[in-house]
CSV table of C-alpha atoms in Angstrom, one decimal:
chain,number,residue,atom,x,y,z
P,1,MET,CA,-17.5,-35.4,93.8
P,2,LEU,CA,-13.8,-36.3,94.2
P,3,TYR,CA,-11.2,-34.1,92.6
P,4,ASP,CA,-8.2,-35.3,90.5
P,5,ALA,CA,-5.5,-33.2,92.2
P,6,GLY,CA,-5.0,-30.6,94.8
P,7,VAL,CA,-3.0,-27.3,94.8
P,8,PHE,CA,-1.9,-25.9,98.1
P,9,GLY,CA,-0.6,-22.3,98.1
P,10,LEU,CA,-2.7,-19.7,96.3
P,11,GLY,CA,-0.2,-16.9,95.7
P,12,VAL,CA,0.3,-15.7,92.1
P,13,MET,CA,1.9,-18.9,90.9
P,14,GLY,CA,-0.3,-21.2,92.8
P,15,ARG,CA,-3.5,-19.6,91.5
P,16,SER,CA,-2.2,-19.5,88.0
P,17,LEU,CA,-1.3,-23.2,88.0
P,18,ALA,CA,-4.6,-24.2,89.6
P,19,LEU,CA,-6.5,-22.5,86.8
P,20,ASN,CA,-4.1,-23.9,84.2
P,21,PHE,CA,-4.8,-27.5,85.4
P,22,ALA,CA,-8.5,-26.8,85.5
P,23,SER,CA,-8.4,-25.5,81.9
P,24,ARG,CA,-6.9,-28.8,80.7
P,25,GLY,CA,-10.0,-30.7,82.0
P,26,TRP,CA,-8.7,-31.7,85.5
P,27,LYS,CA,-10.9,-31.3,88.5
P,28,ILE,CA,-8.8,-29.3,91.0
P,29,ALA,CA,-9.2,-28.6,94.7
P,30,ALA,CA,-7.3,-25.6,95.9
P,31,CYS,CA,-6.4,-24.7,99.5
P,32,ASN,CA,-4.6,-22.0,101.4
P,33,ARG,CA,-4.1,-21.1,105.1
P,34,PRO,CA,-7.0,-18.9,106.3
P,35,GLU,CA,-4.6,-16.3,107.9
P,36,ASP,CA,-3.3,-15.3,104.4
P,37,GLY,CA,-6.7,-14.4,103.0
P,38,LEU,CA,-5.6,-15.8,99.6
P,39,ALA,CA,-8.3,-18.5,99.4
P,40,ALA,CA,-11.0,-16.0,100.1
P,41,ALA,CA,-9.6,-13.6,97.4
P,42,PHE,CA,-9.5,-16.4,94.9
P,43,ARG,CA,-12.8,-18.1,95.7
P,44,THR,CA,-15.0,-16.3,93.2
P,45,GLU,CA,-12.6,-16.7,90.3
P,46,GLY,CA,-11.7,-20.3,91.2
P,47,GLU,CA,-15.3,-21.5,91.7
P,48,ALA,CA,-16.3,-19.9,88.4
P,49,GLU,CA,-13.7,-22.2,86.7
P,50,GLY,CA,-15.0,-25.3,88.6
P,51,LEU,CA,-12.4,-25.4,91.3
P,52,LEU,CA,-13.1,-26.3,94.9
P,53,VAL,CA,-11.5,-23.5,97.0
P,54,THR,CA,-11.2,-24.0,100.7
P,55,GLU,CA,-9.2,-23.0,103.8
P,56,ASP,CA,-10.0,-26.2,105.5
P,57,LEU,CA,-7.1,-28.7,105.2
P,58,THR,CA,-9.3,-31.7,106.2
P,59,GLN,CA,-12.0,-30.8,103.6
P,60,TRP,CA,-9.3,-30.4,100.9
P,61,LEU,CA,-7.6,-33.7,101.6
P,62,GLU,CA,-11.0,-35.6,101.8
P,63,ALA,CA,-12.1,-34.1,98.5
P,64,LEU,CA,-9.2,-35.7,96.6
P,65,LYS,CA,-9.1,-39.1,94.8
P,66,LYS,CA,-6.6,-41.6,96.2
P,67,PRO,CA,-3.7,-41.9,95.8
P,68,ARG,CA,-3.7,-38.2,96.2
P,69,ILE,CA,-1.7,-35.8,94.0
P,70,LEU,CA,-0.8,-32.7,95.9
P,71,PHE,CA,0.9,-29.8,94.2
P,72,LEU,CA,2.6,-27.4,96.7
P,73,MET,CA,3.3,-23.8,95.7
P,74,VAL,CA,4.7,-22.4,98.9
P,75,THR,CA,7.8,-20.4,99.8
P,76,ALA,CA,11.0,-22.5,99.6
P,77,GLY,CA,12.9,-23.5,102.7
P,78,LYS,CA,11.4,-23.6,106.2
P,79,ALA,CA,7.9,-22.7,105.0
P,80,ALA,CA,7.9,-25.7,102.6
P,81,ASP,CA,9.2,-28.0,105.4
P,82,ALA,CA,6.4,-26.7,107.7
P,83,VAL,CA,3.7,-27.4,105.2
P,84,ILE,CA,5.0,-30.9,104.4
P,85,GLY,CA,5.3,-31.6,108.1
P,86,GLU,CA,1.7,-30.5,108.7
P,87,LEU,CA,0.4,-32.7,105.8
P,88,LEU,CA,2.5,-35.8,106.5
P,89,PRO,CA,0.4,-37.3,109.4
P,90,ARG,CA,-2.7,-36.9,107.2
P,91,LEU,CA,-1.3,-38.7,104.1
P,92,SER,CA,-1.6,-42.3,103.1
P,93,PRO,CA,1.1,-44.5,101.6
P,94,GLY,CA,1.2,-44.0,97.8
P,95,ASP,CA,0.1,-40.3,98.0
P,96,CYS,CA,2.3,-38.0,95.9
P,97,LEU,CA,3.6,-34.6,97.0
P,98,ILE,CA,4.9,-32.3,94.3
P,99,ASP,CA,7.0,-29.2,95.4
P,100,GLY,CA,6.6,-26.7,92.6
P,101,GLY,CA,8.5,-23.9,94.4
P,102,ASN,CA,12.0,-22.7,93.8
P,103,SER,CA,13.4,-25.1,96.4
P,104,PHE,CA,17.1,-25.7,96.9
P,105,TRP,CA,17.9,-29.0,95.3
P,106,ARG,CA,19.6,-30.4,98.4
P,107,ASP,CA,16.4,-29.8,100.3
P,108,THR,CA,14.5,-31.7,97.6
P,109,GLN,CA,17.1,-34.5,97.8
P,110,ARG,CA,16.6,-34.8,101.6
P,111,ARG,CA,12.8,-34.6,101.4
P,112,CYS,CA,12.7,-37.4,98.8
P,113,GLY,CA,14.6,-39.7,101.1
P,114,GLU,CA,12.6,-38.8,104.2
P,115,LEU,CA,9.2,-39.2,102.5
P,116,GLU,CA,10.0,-42.4,100.7
P,117,GLU,CA,10.8,-44.0,104.1
P,118,LYS,CA,7.2,-43.2,105.1
P,119,GLY,CA,5.7,-44.5,101.8
P,120,ILE,CA,5.0,-41.1,100.4
P,121,LEU,CA,6.0,-40.3,96.8
P,122,PHE,CA,7.7,-37.0,96.2
P,123,LEU,CA,8.7,-34.9,93.2
P,124,GLY,CA,10.6,-31.6,93.0
P,125,CYS,CA,9.2,-29.7,90.0
P,126,GLY,CA,11.1,-26.6,88.8
P,127,VAL,CA,8.5,-24.3,87.1
P,128,SER,CA,9.7,-21.5,84.8
P,129,GLY,CA,7.6,-18.9,83.0
P,130,GLY,CA,6.4,-16.5,85.7
P,131,GLU,CA,2.7,-15.8,86.2
P,132,SER,CA,1.8,-15.9,82.5
P,133,GLY,CA,3.7,-19.1,82.0
P,134,ALA,CA,2.1,-20.8,85.0
P,135,ARG,CA,-1.4,-19.8,83.6
P,136,LYS,CA,-0.9,-20.6,79.9
P,137,GLY,CA,1.8,-23.3,80.1
P,138,PRO,CA,5.2,-23.2,81.8
P,139,SER,CA,8.4,-25.2,81.3
P,140,MET,CA,8.7,-27.9,84.0
P,141,MET,CA,11.8,-29.7,85.1
P,142,VAL,CA,10.9,-32.7,87.3
P,143,GLY,CA,13.0,-34.9,89.6
P,144,GLY,CA,12.3,-37.4,92.3
P,145,SER,CA,10.6,-40.8,92.6
P,146,PRO,CA,10.0,-42.6,89.3
P,147,GLU,CA,6.8,-43.9,90.8
P,148,ALA,CA,5.7,-40.4,91.6
P,149,TRP,CA,6.4,-39.3,88.0
P,150,ALA,CA,4.4,-42.2,86.6
P,151,LEU,CA,1.4,-41.0,88.7
P,152,ALA,CA,1.7,-37.3,88.1
P,153,GLU,CA,3.1,-37.2,84.5
P,154,PRO,CA,-0.4,-36.9,82.8
P,155,LEU,CA,-1.3,-33.9,85.0
P,156,LEU,CA,2.1,-32.1,84.6
P,157,THR,CA,2.6,-32.6,80.9
P,158,SER,CA,-1.0,-31.6,80.1
P,159,ALA,CA,-0.3,-28.2,81.7
P,160,ALA,CA,3.1,-27.5,80.2
P,161,ALA,CA,4.0,-25.3,77.3
P,162,VAL,CA,4.1,-27.0,74.0
P,163,ALA,CA,6.9,-26.5,71.4
P,164,GLU,CA,6.3,-26.0,67.7
P,165,ASP,CA,7.0,-29.7,67.1
P,166,GLY,CA,4.1,-30.6,69.5
P,167,LYS,CA,6.3,-31.8,72.4
P,168,PRO,CA,5.4,-30.7,75.9
P,169,CYS,CA,8.1,-28.7,77.7
P,170,CYS,CA,8.0,-31.0,80.7
P,171,GLY,CA,10.3,-33.9,81.5
P,172,TYR,CA,11.5,-36.2,84.2
P,173,LEU,CA,15.2,-35.7,84.7
P,174,GLY,CA,16.2,-38.1,87.5
P,175,ARG,CA,15.9,-39.1,91.1
P,176,GLY,CA,16.1,-36.9,94.1
P,177,GLY,CA,16.8,-33.2,93.5
P,178,ALA,CA,17.6,-33.5,89.8
P,179,GLY,CA,14.7,-31.4,88.6
P,180,HIS,CA,15.3,-28.6,91.1
P,181,PHE,CA,19.1,-28.7,90.3
P,182,VAL,CA,18.3,-28.1,86.6
P,183,LYS,CA,15.8,-25.3,87.5
P,184,MET,CA,18.6,-23.7,89.7
P,185,VAL,CA,21.0,-23.7,86.8
P,186,HIS,CA,18.3,-22.4,84.5
P,187,ASN,CA,17.9,-19.5,86.8
P,188,GLY,CA,21.7,-19.0,87.0
P,189,ILE,CA,21.8,-18.8,83.2
P,190,GLU,CA,18.9,-16.3,83.4
P,191,TYR,CA,20.9,-14.1,85.8
P,192,GLY,CA,23.8,-14.1,83.3
P,193,GLU,CA,21.6,-13.2,80.3
P,194,MET,CA,19.8,-10.4,82.2
P,195,GLY,CA,23.2,-9.1,83.3
P,196,LEU,CA,24.4,-9.0,79.7
P,197,LEU,CA,21.3,-7.2,78.5
P,198,CYS,CA,21.6,-4.6,81.3
P,199,GLU,CA,25.2,-4.0,80.3
P,200,ALA,CA,24.2,-3.4,76.7
P,201,TYR,CA,21.5,-0.9,78.0
P,202,GLY,CA,24.2,0.8,80.1
P,203,LEU,CA,26.5,1.3,77.1
P,204,LEU,CA,23.7,2.7,75.0
P,205,ARG,CA,22.6,5.0,77.8
P,206,SER,CA,26.2,6.3,78.2
P,207,ALA,CA,26.2,6.9,74.4
P,208,GLY,CA,23.2,9.2,74.9
P,209,TYR,CA,20.5,7.0,73.5
P,210,PRO,CA,17.1,7.9,75.0
P,211,ALA,CA,14.9,5.0,76.1
P,212,ARG,CA,12.7,4.9,73.0
P,213,ARG,CA,15.7,4.7,70.7
P,214,MET,CA,17.1,1.9,72.8
P,215,ALA,CA,13.7,0.1,72.6
P,216,GLY,CA,14.1,0.2,68.8
P,217,VAL,CA,17.6,-1.3,69.0
P,218,PHE,CA,16.4,-4.2,71.3
P,219,GLU,CA,13.4,-4.8,69.1
P,220,GLY,CA,15.6,-5.0,66.0
P,221,TRP,CA,17.9,-7.5,67.8
P,222,ASN,CA,14.9,-9.6,68.6
P,223,GLN,CA,14.2,-10.1,64.9
P,224,GLY,CA,17.5,-11.8,64.4
P,225,ARG,CA,19.8,-14.3,66.2
P,226,LEU,CA,19.2,-12.6,69.6
P,227,ARG,CA,15.5,-13.4,69.5
P,228,SER,CA,14.5,-14.5,73.0
P,229,TYR,CA,11.9,-13.7,75.6
P,230,LEU,CA,14.3,-11.6,77.6
P,231,THR,CA,15.3,-9.5,74.6
P,232,GLU,CA,11.7,-9.1,73.7
P,233,ILE,CA,10.6,-7.8,77.1
P,234,THR,CA,13.6,-5.5,77.3
P,235,GLY,CA,12.3,-3.7,74.3
P,236,LYS,CA,8.8,-3.5,75.8
P,237,ILE,CA,10.2,-2.2,79.1
P,238,LEU,CA,12.1,0.6,77.4
P,239,ARG,CA,8.9,1.7,75.5
P,240,LYS,CA,6.8,2.0,78.7
P,241,THR,CA,6.0,5.5,79.8
P,242,ASP,CA,5.3,6.4,83.4
P,243,ALA,CA,1.7,7.8,83.8
P,244,ASP,CA,2.7,10.1,86.6
P,245,THR,CA,5.7,11.9,85.2
P,246,GLY,CA,5.5,11.2,81.4
P,247,LEU,CA,9.1,9.9,81.6
P,248,PRO,CA,10.2,6.4,80.5
P,249,LEU,CA,9.2,4.2,83.4
P,250,VAL,CA,12.7,2.6,83.4
P,251,ASP,CA,14.1,6.0,84.2
P,252,VAL,CA,12.2,6.4,87.4
P,253,THR,CA,12.7,2.8,88.5
P,254,LEU,CA,15.0,2.4,91.5
P,255,ASP,CA,18.3,0.8,90.6
P,256,GLU,CA,18.5,-1.8,93.4
P,257,ALA,CA,18.1,-5.4,92.1
P,258,GLY,CA,16.3,-8.1,94.1
P,259,GLN,CA,16.9,-11.8,93.9
P,260,LYS,CA,15.6,-15.1,95.3
P,261,ARG,CA,19.1,-16.6,95.6
P,262,THR,CA,18.8,-19.2,92.8
P,263,GLY,CA,21.7,-17.5,91.0
P,264,CYS,CA,23.7,-17.5,94.3
P,265,TRP,CA,23.0,-21.2,94.7
P,266,THR,CA,24.2,-21.9,91.2
P,267,VAL,CA,27.5,-20.2,91.9
P,268,GLN,CA,27.9,-22.0,95.3
P,269,GLU,CA,27.2,-25.4,93.7
P,270,ALA,CA,29.6,-24.7,90.9
P,271,LEU,CA,32.3,-23.9,93.4
P,272,SER,CA,31.6,-27.2,95.2
P,273,MET,CA,31.8,-29.1,92.0
P,274,ASP,CA,34.9,-27.3,90.6
P,275,VAL,CA,33.2,-25.8,87.6
P,276,ALA,CA,33.9,-22.2,86.4
P,277,VAL,CA,30.7,-20.1,86.0
P,278,PRO,CA,32.3,-16.6,86.1
P,279,THR,CA,29.6,-14.9,84.0
P,280,ILE,CA,26.8,-16.2,86.3
P,281,ALA,CA,28.9,-15.2,89.3
P,282,GLN,CA,29.4,-11.7,88.0
P,283,ALA,CA,25.7,-11.3,87.4
P,284,VAL,CA,25.1,-12.3,91.0
P,285,PHE,CA,27.8,-9.9,92.3
P,286,SER,CA,26.4,-7.1,90.2
P,287,ARG,CA,23.1,-7.5,92.0
P,288,TYR,CA,24.9,-7.3,95.3
P,289,ILE,CA,26.6,-4.1,94.2
P,290,SER,CA,23.3,-2.6,93.1
P,291,ALA,CA,21.8,-3.3,96.5
P,292,ALA,CA,24.7,-1.4,98.2
P,293,ARG,CA,23.1,1.8,97.0
P,294,PRO,CA,24.1,4.1,99.9
P,295,ALA,CA,27.8,3.1,99.4
P,296,ARG,CA,27.5,3.6,95.6
P,297,LEU,CA,26.0,7.0,96.0
P,298,ALA,CA,28.9,8.0,98.3
P,299,ALA,CA,31.4,6.5,95.9
P,300,SER,CA,29.9,8.3,93.0
P,301,ARG,CA,31.0,11.6,94.6
P,302,LEU,CA,34.5,10.4,95.5
P,303,LEU,CA,35.7,8.1,92.8
P,304,LYS,CA,36.4,9.6,89.5
P,305,GLY,CA,36.2,8.0,86.1
P,306,PRO,CA,36.5,9.0,82.4
P,307,ARG,CA,34.8,12.3,81.5
P,308,GLY,CA,31.8,12.2,79.2
P,309,PRO,CA,29.9,12.8,77.1
P,310,PHE,CA,30.9,9.8,75.0
P,311,ALA,CA,30.5,9.7,71.2
P,312,ALA,CA,29.3,6.4,69.9
P,313,GLY,CA,30.9,5.1,66.8
P,314,ASP,CA,29.1,3.7,63.7
P,315,THR,CA,29.6,0.1,64.8
P,316,LEU,CA,28.3,0.5,68.4
P,317,GLU,CA,25.0,-1.3,67.8
P,318,ALA,CA,26.5,-4.1,65.6
P,319,ASP,CA,29.3,-4.6,68.1
P,320,LEU,CA,26.9,-4.8,71.0
P,321,GLU,CA,24.8,-7.4,69.1
P,322,GLU,CA,27.9,-9.6,68.7
P,323,ALA,CA,28.9,-9.1,72.3
P,324,LEU,CA,25.4,-10.1,73.5
P,325,PHE,CA,25.3,-13.2,71.2
P,326,CYS,CA,28.7,-14.4,72.3
P,327,GLY,CA,28.0,-13.7,75.9
P,328,ARG,CA,24.7,-15.6,75.7
P,329,LEU,CA,26.5,-18.7,74.3
P,330,VAL,CA,29.2,-18.5,77.0
P,331,THR,CA,26.6,-18.3,79.7
P,332,TYR,CA,24.8,-21.3,78.4
P,333,ALA,CA,28.1,-23.1,78.1
P,334,GLN,CA,28.9,-22.5,81.8
P,335,GLY,CA,25.4,-23.7,82.8
P,336,PHE,CA,25.6,-26.9,80.8
P,337,ALA,CA,29.1,-27.6,82.1
P,338,LEU,CA,27.7,-27.4,85.6
P,339,LEU,CA,24.8,-29.7,84.7
P,340,ALA,CA,27.3,-32.2,83.2
P,341,ALA,CA,29.4,-32.1,86.3
P,342,ALA,CA,26.4,-32.6,88.6
P,343,SER,CA,25.2,-35.5,86.4
P,344,ARG,CA,28.5,-37.3,86.9
P,345,GLU,CA,28.7,-36.6,90.6
P,346,MET,CA,25.1,-37.5,91.4
P,347,GLY,CA,24.7,-40.3,88.9
P,348,TRP,CA,21.7,-38.6,87.3
P,349,ASP,CA,22.6,-39.2,83.6
P,350,LEU,CA,21.0,-35.8,82.8
P,351,PRO,CA,19.9,-35.6,79.2
P,352,LEU,CA,21.5,-32.2,78.3
P,353,GLY,CA,20.0,-32.0,74.8
P,354,GLU,CA,16.5,-32.7,76.1
P,355,ILE,CA,16.9,-30.1,78.9
P,356,ALA,CA,17.6,-27.5,76.2
P,357,LEU,CA,14.4,-28.6,74.4
P,358,LEU,CA,12.4,-28.2,77.7
P,359,TRP,CA,13.3,-24.5,77.7
P,360,ARG,CA,12.0,-23.8,74.2
P,361,GLU,CA,8.6,-22.6,75.3
P,362,GLY,CA,7.1,-21.4,78.6
P,363,SER,CA,10.6,-20.8,80.0
P,364,ILE,CA,12.1,-17.4,80.8
P,365,LEU,CA,15.1,-18.6,78.7
P,366,ARG,CA,13.2,-19.4,75.6
P,367,SER,CA,15.2,-18.3,72.6
P,368,SER,CA,16.0,-19.1,69.0
P,369,LEU,CA,19.3,-20.8,70.0
P,370,LEU,CA,17.9,-23.6,72.1
P,371,GLU,CA,17.2,-26.1,69.2
P,372,GLU,CA,20.8,-25.7,67.9
P,373,MET,CA,22.1,-26.1,71.4
P,374,ALA,CA,20.1,-29.3,71.9
P,375,ALA,CA,21.4,-30.8,68.7
P,376,ALA,CA,25.0,-30.0,69.6
P,377,LEU,CA,24.6,-31.4,73.1
P,378,GLU,CA,23.4,-34.8,71.7
P,379,THR,CA,27.0,-35.7,70.9
P,380,PRO,CA,30.1,-35.7,73.2
P,381,LEU,CA,31.8,-32.2,73.2
P,382,PRO,CA,35.4,-32.4,74.4
P,383,ALA,CA,35.7,-28.6,74.5
P,384,GLY,CA,32.1,-28.1,75.8
P,385,LEU,CA,29.3,-26.3,74.1
P,386,LEU,CA,31.6,-23.5,72.8
P,387,GLY,CA,33.6,-26.1,70.8
P,388,ALA,CA,30.6,-27.5,69.0
P,389,GLU,CA,30.8,-27.3,65.2
P,390,THR,CA,27.7,-25.1,65.2
P,391,PHE,CA,29.1,-22.4,67.5
P,392,ALA,CA,32.9,-22.3,67.3
P,393,PRO,CA,33.1,-20.6,63.9
P,394,VAL,CA,30.3,-18.2,64.8
P,395,LEU,CA,32.2,-17.2,68.0
P,396,ALA,CA,35.4,-16.7,66.0
P,397,SER,CA,33.7,-14.4,63.5
P,398,ALA,CA,31.8,-12.4,66.1
P,399,GLN,CA,34.7,-11.8,68.5
P,400,ASP,CA,35.9,-8.5,67.0
P,401,GLY,CA,32.7,-6.7,67.9
P,402,TRP,CA,32.7,-8.5,71.3
P,403,ARG,CA,36.3,-7.2,72.0
P,404,ARG,CA,35.5,-3.7,70.8
P,405,THR,CA,32.5,-3.7,73.2
P,406,ALA,CA,34.7,-4.8,76.1
P,407,ALA,CA,37.3,-2.1,75.3
P,408,LEU,CA,34.6,0.6,74.9
P,409,GLY,CA,33.2,-0.2,78.4
P,410,ALA,CA,36.7,0.1,79.9
P,411,ALA,CA,37.4,3.4,78.0
P,412,TRP,CA,34.1,4.9,79.0
P,413,GLY,CA,34.1,3.6,82.6
P,414,VAL,CA,30.9,1.7,82.1
P,415,PRO,CA,30.8,-1.5,84.2
P,416,LEU,CA,30.5,-4.6,82.0
P,417,PRO,CA,31.3,-7.5,84.4
P,418,CYS,CA,29.3,-10.1,82.6
P,419,THR,CA,30.6,-9.2,79.2
P,420,LEU,CA,34.2,-9.1,80.3
P,421,SER,CA,34.0,-12.3,82.3
P,422,ALA,CA,32.4,-14.1,79.3
P,423,LEU,CA,35.2,-12.9,77.0
P,424,ALA,CA,37.8,-13.9,79.6
P,425,TYR,CA,36.2,-17.4,79.9
P,426,TYR,CA,36.3,-17.7,76.1
P,427,ASP,CA,39.9,-16.7,75.9
P,428,GLY,CA,40.8,-18.9,78.9
P,429,PHE,CA,39.2,-21.9,77.3
P,430,ARG,CA,41.0,-21.4,73.9
P,431,GLU,CA,44.4,-20.9,75.6
P,432,GLU,CA,46.6,-23.9,74.8
P,433,ARG,CA,49.1,-23.1,77.6
P,434,SER,CA,47.7,-21.1,80.5
P,435,THR,CA,49.6,-19.2,83.2
P,436,ALA,CA,48.8,-21.8,85.8
P,437,ASN,CA,52.4,-23.1,85.5
P,438,LEU,CA,53.5,-19.9,87.3
P,439,LEU,CA,50.7,-20.3,89.8
P,440,GLN,CA,51.8,-23.9,90.6
P,441,ALA,CA,55.4,-22.7,91.0
P,442,GLN,CA,54.2,-20.0,93.4
P,443,ARG,CA,52.2,-22.6,95.5
P,444,ASP,CA,55.2,-24.8,95.6
P,445,CYS,CA,57.5,-21.9,96.6
P,446,PHE,CA,55.5,-20.7,99.6
P,447,GLY,CA,53.8,-23.9,100.6
P,448,ALA,CA,55.7,-26.9,99.2
P,449,HIS,CA,52.6,-28.0,97.5
P,450,THR,CA,54.6,-29.7,94.7
P,451,TYR,CA,54.1,-29.4,90.9
P,452,ARG,CA,54.1,-31.6,87.9
P,453,ARG,CA,56.3,-31.2,84.8
P,454,VAL,CA,55.5,-31.4,81.1
P,455,ASP,CA,58.5,-33.6,80.2
P,456,LYS,CA,58.3,-36.4,82.8
P,457,PRO,CA,55.9,-37.9,85.3
P,458,GLY,CA,55.7,-37.5,89.0
P,459,ALA,CA,55.4,-34.7,91.6
P,460,PHE,CA,58.3,-32.3,92.2
P,461,HIS,CA,59.3,-29.8,94.8
P,462,THR,CA,61.9,-27.1,94.4
P,463,LEU,CA,63.6,-24.6,96.7
P,464,TRP,CA,62.7,-21.7,94.5
P,465,GLU,CA,64.2,-19.0,96.7
P,466,GLU,CA,67.8,-20.3,96.6
P,467,ALA,CA,70.3,-17.7,95.6
């Protein structure tokens, strides 16, 4: 029997996707290197679902229909290049490789060109949803060869999450690294949202809320306009009790954040494309600060802040809800501004509204706001997403609670870098005349960089330090 497609890499995500494909009626051959022991661990479960599970690369490739569809779920970077390099001499023109890992989009761009020269089709497929999403239906953001998409589209769309309107949350977004670029920005937005939620938790904790009471607050928010997967799991996390100590499990969890660098890449690419993403950047920097735990512990004994305990006012929860809602909108606005810039620079013509719709189900970012965002993004937005008719009035009406939250964090000494940067971004964007006129004068004063005037054209230089 020949199999419809192959999955290489049987870690958590690879196993889950292989079972997902099989559950949709596809005959799947799964393979992993023998030294990892992952194929052996998966064999009983996989074979029970009709999969071929092997550690033999030759057997795996010979078991597949031609042209072969090979879905790779391996670690990004050098490991992915090594696997592709090992497979390449064994492939035939027209075979299709799909990289489903969190690869850097420029690597995907390079691989597309290198493989196309050898007649091999290639797709970079961003997969969002974690283990559960991979098994039940993830959101998939695909880029690469159009011919590869034509071949692999039935397999990928069949396994994707399905929105309420029946549309699969899987789409082709353009050539080269387009799919992985969109997935990178998706993860950057995710960093920002998680940072905002953690800051709300930090304020509630400083106000003396125990974990179970905080859980109730997040659960209540999840019934309204803050409804999202991340809000939902935050409530669940805060309700979880540690079996060993009887304490809330979050209270015995070490406060050092990990990352896989997709948020860092988002910030780096934003800098290279001259796009401001300060809320995402602050979320990345907050993780760096958390990881500097020895220095933080030393600083906690040396650096003094406001004295507690702090008394929460009657509006704390309502103000936090407004701050979270506004911060979420700002984070998305930054992400979509970066996508728009990349679309122009790379010639991708990214469908921003459709991208929002891809995240409605399966994605870590799934939320009640995405359909409204998608509708707003279908038309030109001179002031960006924040200036859309749907959102501008809501931001204006919610800003009082947002500002009170920011002030409270400063007064209490609770770090709110994402909340504050989101508010500064909003204020910066609505400022008709910024302070950059002084900045340009400073640059011209010390470096003769010239400046422009508001009343006549041309570039000017002045000897600013004359008596």
